[in-house]
Coordinates of C-alpha atoms and ligand atoms in Angstrom, one line a residue:
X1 CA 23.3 17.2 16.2
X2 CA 20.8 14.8 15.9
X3 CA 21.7 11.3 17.3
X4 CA 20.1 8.0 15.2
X5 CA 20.7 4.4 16.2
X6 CA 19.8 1.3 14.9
X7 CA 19.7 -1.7 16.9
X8 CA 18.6 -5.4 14.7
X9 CA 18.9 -8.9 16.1
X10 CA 16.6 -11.8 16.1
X11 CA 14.0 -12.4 18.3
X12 CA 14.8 -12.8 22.1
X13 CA 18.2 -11.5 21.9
X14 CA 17.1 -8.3 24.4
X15 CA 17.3 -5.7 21.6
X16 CA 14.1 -4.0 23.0
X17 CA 15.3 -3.7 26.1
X18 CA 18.7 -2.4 25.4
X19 CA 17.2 -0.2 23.0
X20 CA 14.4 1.0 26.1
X21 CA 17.5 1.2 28.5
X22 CA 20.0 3.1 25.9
X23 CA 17.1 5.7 24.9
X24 CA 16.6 6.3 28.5
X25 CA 20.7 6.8 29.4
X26 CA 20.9 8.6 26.1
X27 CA 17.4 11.0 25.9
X28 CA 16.4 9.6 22.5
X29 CA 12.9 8.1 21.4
X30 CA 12.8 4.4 20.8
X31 CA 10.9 3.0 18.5
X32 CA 10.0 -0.4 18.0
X33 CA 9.6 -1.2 14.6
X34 CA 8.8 -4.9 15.3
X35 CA 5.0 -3.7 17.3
X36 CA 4.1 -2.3 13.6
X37 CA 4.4 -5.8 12.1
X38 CA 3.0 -7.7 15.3
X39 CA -0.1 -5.0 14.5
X40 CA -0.4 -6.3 10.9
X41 CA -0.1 -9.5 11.8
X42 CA -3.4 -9.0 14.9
X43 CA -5.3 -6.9 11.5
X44 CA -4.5 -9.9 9.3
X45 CA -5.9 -12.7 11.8
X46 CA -8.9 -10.6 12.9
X47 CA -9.6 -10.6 9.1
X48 CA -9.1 -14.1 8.6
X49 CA -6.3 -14.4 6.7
X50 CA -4.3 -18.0 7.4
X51 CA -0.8 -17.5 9.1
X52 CA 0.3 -19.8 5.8
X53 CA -1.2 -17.3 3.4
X54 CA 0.1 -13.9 4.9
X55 CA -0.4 -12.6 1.6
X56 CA -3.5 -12.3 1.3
X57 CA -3.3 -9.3 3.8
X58 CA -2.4 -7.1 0.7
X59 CA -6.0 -6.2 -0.2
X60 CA -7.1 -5.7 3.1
X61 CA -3.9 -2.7 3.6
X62 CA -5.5 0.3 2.4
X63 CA -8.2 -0.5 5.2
X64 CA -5.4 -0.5 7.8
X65 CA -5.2 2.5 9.8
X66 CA -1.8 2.0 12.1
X67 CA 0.0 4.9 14.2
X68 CA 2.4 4.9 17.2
X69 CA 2.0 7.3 20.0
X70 CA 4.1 7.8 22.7
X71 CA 2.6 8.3 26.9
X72 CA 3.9 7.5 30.1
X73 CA 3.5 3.7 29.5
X74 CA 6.3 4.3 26.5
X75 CA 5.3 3.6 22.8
X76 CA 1.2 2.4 22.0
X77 CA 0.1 1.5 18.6
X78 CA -3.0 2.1 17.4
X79 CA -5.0 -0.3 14.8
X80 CA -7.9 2.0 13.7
X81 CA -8.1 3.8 17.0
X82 CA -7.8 0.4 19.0
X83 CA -5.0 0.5 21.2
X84 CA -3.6 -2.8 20.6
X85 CA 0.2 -3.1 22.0
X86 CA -0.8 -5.5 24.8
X87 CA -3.0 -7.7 22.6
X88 CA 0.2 -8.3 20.0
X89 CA 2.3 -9.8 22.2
X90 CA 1.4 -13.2 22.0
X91 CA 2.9 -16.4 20.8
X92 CA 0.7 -16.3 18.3
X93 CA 1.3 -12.2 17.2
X94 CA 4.9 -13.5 16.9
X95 CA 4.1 -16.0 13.8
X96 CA 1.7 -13.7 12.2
X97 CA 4.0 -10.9 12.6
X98 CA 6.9 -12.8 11.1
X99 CA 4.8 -14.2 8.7
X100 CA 3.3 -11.1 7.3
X101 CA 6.5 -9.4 7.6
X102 CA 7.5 -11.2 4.6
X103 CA 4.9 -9.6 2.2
X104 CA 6.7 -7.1 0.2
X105 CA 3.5 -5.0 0.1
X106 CA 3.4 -5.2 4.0
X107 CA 7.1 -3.8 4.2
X108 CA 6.4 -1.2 2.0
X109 CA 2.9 -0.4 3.8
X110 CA 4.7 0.0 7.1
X111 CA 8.5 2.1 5.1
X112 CA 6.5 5.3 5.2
X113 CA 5.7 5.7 9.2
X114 CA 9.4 3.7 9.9
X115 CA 11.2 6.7 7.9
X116 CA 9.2 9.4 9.3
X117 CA 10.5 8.4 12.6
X118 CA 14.0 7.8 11.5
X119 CA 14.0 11.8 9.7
X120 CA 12.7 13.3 13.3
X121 CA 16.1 12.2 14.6
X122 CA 17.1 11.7 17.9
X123 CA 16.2 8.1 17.8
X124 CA 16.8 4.6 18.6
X125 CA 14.9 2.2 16.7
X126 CA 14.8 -1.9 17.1
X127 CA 14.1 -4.2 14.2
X128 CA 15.5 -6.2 11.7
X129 CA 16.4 -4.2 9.0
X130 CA 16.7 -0.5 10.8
X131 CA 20.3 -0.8 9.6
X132 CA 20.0 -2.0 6.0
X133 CA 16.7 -0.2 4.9
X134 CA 15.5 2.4 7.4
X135 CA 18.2 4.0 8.6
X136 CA 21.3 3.1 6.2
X137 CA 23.1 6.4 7.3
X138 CA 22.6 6.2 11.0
X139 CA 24.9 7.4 13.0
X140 CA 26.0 3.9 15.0
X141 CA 24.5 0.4 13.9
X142 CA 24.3 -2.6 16.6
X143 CA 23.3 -6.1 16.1
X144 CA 22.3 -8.0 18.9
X145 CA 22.8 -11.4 19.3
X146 CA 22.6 -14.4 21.6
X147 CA 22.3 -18.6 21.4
X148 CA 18.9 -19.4 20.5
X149 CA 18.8 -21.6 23.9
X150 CA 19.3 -18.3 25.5
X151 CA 17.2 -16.2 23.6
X152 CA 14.0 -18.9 24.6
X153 CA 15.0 -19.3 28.2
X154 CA 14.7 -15.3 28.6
X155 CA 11.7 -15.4 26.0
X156 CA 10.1 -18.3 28.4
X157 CA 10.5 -16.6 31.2
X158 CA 8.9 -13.5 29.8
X159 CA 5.8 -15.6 29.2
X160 CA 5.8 -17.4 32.1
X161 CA 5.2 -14.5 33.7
X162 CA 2.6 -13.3 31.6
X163 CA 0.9 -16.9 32.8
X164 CA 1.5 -17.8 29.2
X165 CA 1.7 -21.9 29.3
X166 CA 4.3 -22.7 26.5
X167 CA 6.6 -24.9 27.1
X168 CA 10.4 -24.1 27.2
X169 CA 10.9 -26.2 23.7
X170 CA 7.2 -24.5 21.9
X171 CA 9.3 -21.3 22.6
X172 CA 12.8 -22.9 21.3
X173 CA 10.7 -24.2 18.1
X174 CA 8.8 -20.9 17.4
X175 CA 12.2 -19.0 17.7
X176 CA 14.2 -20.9 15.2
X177 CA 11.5 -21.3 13.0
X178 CA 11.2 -17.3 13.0
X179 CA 15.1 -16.6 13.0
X180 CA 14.5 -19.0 9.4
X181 CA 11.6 -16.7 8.3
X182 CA 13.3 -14.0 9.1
X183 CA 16.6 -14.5 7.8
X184 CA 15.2 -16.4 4.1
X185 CA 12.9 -13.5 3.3
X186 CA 13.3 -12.0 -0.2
X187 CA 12.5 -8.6 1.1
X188 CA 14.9 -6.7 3.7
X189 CA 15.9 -10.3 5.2
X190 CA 17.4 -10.0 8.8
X191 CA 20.5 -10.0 8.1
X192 CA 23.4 -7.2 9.5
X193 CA 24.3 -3.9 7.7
X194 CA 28.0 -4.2 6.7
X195 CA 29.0 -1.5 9.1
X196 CA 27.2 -3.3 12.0
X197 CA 28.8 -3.8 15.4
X198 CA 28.5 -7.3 16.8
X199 CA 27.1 -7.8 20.3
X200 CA 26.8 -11.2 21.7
X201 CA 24.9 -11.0 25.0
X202 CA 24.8 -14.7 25.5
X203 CA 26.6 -14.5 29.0
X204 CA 25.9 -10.8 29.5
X205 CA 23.5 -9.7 32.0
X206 CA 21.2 -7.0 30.9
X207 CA 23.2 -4.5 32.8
X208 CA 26.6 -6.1 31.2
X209 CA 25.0 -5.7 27.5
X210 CA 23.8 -2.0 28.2
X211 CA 27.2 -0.9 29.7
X212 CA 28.9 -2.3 27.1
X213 CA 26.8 -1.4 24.1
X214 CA 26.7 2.4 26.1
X215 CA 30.3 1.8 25.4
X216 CA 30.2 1.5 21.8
X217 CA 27.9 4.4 21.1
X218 CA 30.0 6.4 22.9
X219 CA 33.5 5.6 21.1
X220 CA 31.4 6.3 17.9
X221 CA 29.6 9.4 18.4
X222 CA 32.7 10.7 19.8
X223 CA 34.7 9.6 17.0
X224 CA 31.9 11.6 14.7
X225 CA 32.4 14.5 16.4
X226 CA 35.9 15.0 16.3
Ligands
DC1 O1 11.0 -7.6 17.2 P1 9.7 -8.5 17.2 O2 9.9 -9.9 17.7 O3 8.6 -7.8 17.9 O4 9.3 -8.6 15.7 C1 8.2 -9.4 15.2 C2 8.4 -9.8 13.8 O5 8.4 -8.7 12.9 C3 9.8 -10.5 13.5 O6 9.6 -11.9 13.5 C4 10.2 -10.0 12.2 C5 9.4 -8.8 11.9 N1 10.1 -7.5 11.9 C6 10.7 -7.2 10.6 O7 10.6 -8.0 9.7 N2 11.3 -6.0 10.5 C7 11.4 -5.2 11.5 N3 12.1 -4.0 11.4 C8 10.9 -5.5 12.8 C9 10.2 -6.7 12.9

């Protein structure tokens, strides 16, 4: 049997590295679907197109040659045979991904490579519509959530220790502001599947949320297989 999860939650609410940590435990691939849009969002800068007029990446898409590939290092994407998953996770990649992410064309530039992960099976994939749109049928659905003051002071820290200078509110700002983008969006909004299982990792350590979201999987799969 092949196993398929989808994990969604906003930004900063550990979702990448539950998924990371659960595809490890498990011996699944993870995916993360939110690098594809981060790459857009680097292709749509370098080709000057305004973080307030995403749209105008649309014409430039055909030119857009994006692939993931997987080495020791986990998951790369490739922009036109550019390794680029260092250089997209910025501040800055953050806005233009979310931005561009809101460009119907851009979602359905980046549905073909999403599902042909999500039919290979034995998977984990993190975004925010893996439940609703990429993977309606998988086989256990998790939404991750935490405060947004909680989701910045780990996001902070992250970029802190990237020597990243933003301050603690820049990162507080950036994440509501996103959470709006990406909840308003007419197109595959971020928003749970119905059949979505709530986790709240506000006062969960990381080992706390994996054990416990471990936990869920299992009670489902097991449930399936019976
Ligand atoms: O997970 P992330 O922070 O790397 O995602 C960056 C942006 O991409 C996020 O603001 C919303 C968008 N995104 C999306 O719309 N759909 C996905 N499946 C993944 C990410």
């Amino acid at each position: 049997m092949k196993i398929r999860i989808a994990i969604d939650g906003p930004s900063g609410s550990g979702k990448s590295t539950l998924a990371k940590s659960l595809a490890k435990t498990l011996g699944l691939v993870y995916v993360d679907t939110g690098a594809l849009y981060r790459t857009v969002g680097l292709y749509a800068k370098r080709n000057g197109v305004p973080l307030n007029e995403a749209s105008k990446v649309t014409r430039l898409l055909p030119e857009a040659q994006i692939s993931i590939c997987y080495t020791e290092a986990g998951q790369r994407v490739i922009l036109c045979g550019e390794d680029v998953s260092d250089l997209i996770r910025t501040p800055e990649m953050s806005m233009y991904a979310s931005a561009v992410s809101a460009v119907p064309a851009v979602r359905s530039f980046l549905l073909e490579i999403q599902k042909r992960m999500a039919a290979e099976g034995n998977v984990i994939m993190d975004g925010r519509d893996i439940g609703t749109v990429i993977m309606p049928d998988a086989d256990v659905k998790l939404f991750v959530e935490a405060s947004p003051r909680a989701r910045a002071r780990r996001r902070h820290a992250e970029l802190m220790e990237k020597g990243d200078t933003s301050s603690f509110e820049e990162v507080l700002e950036d994440i509501i502001k996103r959470d709006a983008n990406d909840k308003n969006r007419a197109v595959a909004p971020a928003i749970p599947a119905d059949d979505a299982i709530f986790v709240d990792n506000s006062d969960m350590s990381l080992e706390e949320t994996h054990d416990h979201a471990l936990n869920i999987i299992r009670a489902k799969l097991n449930r399936s297989l019976c």
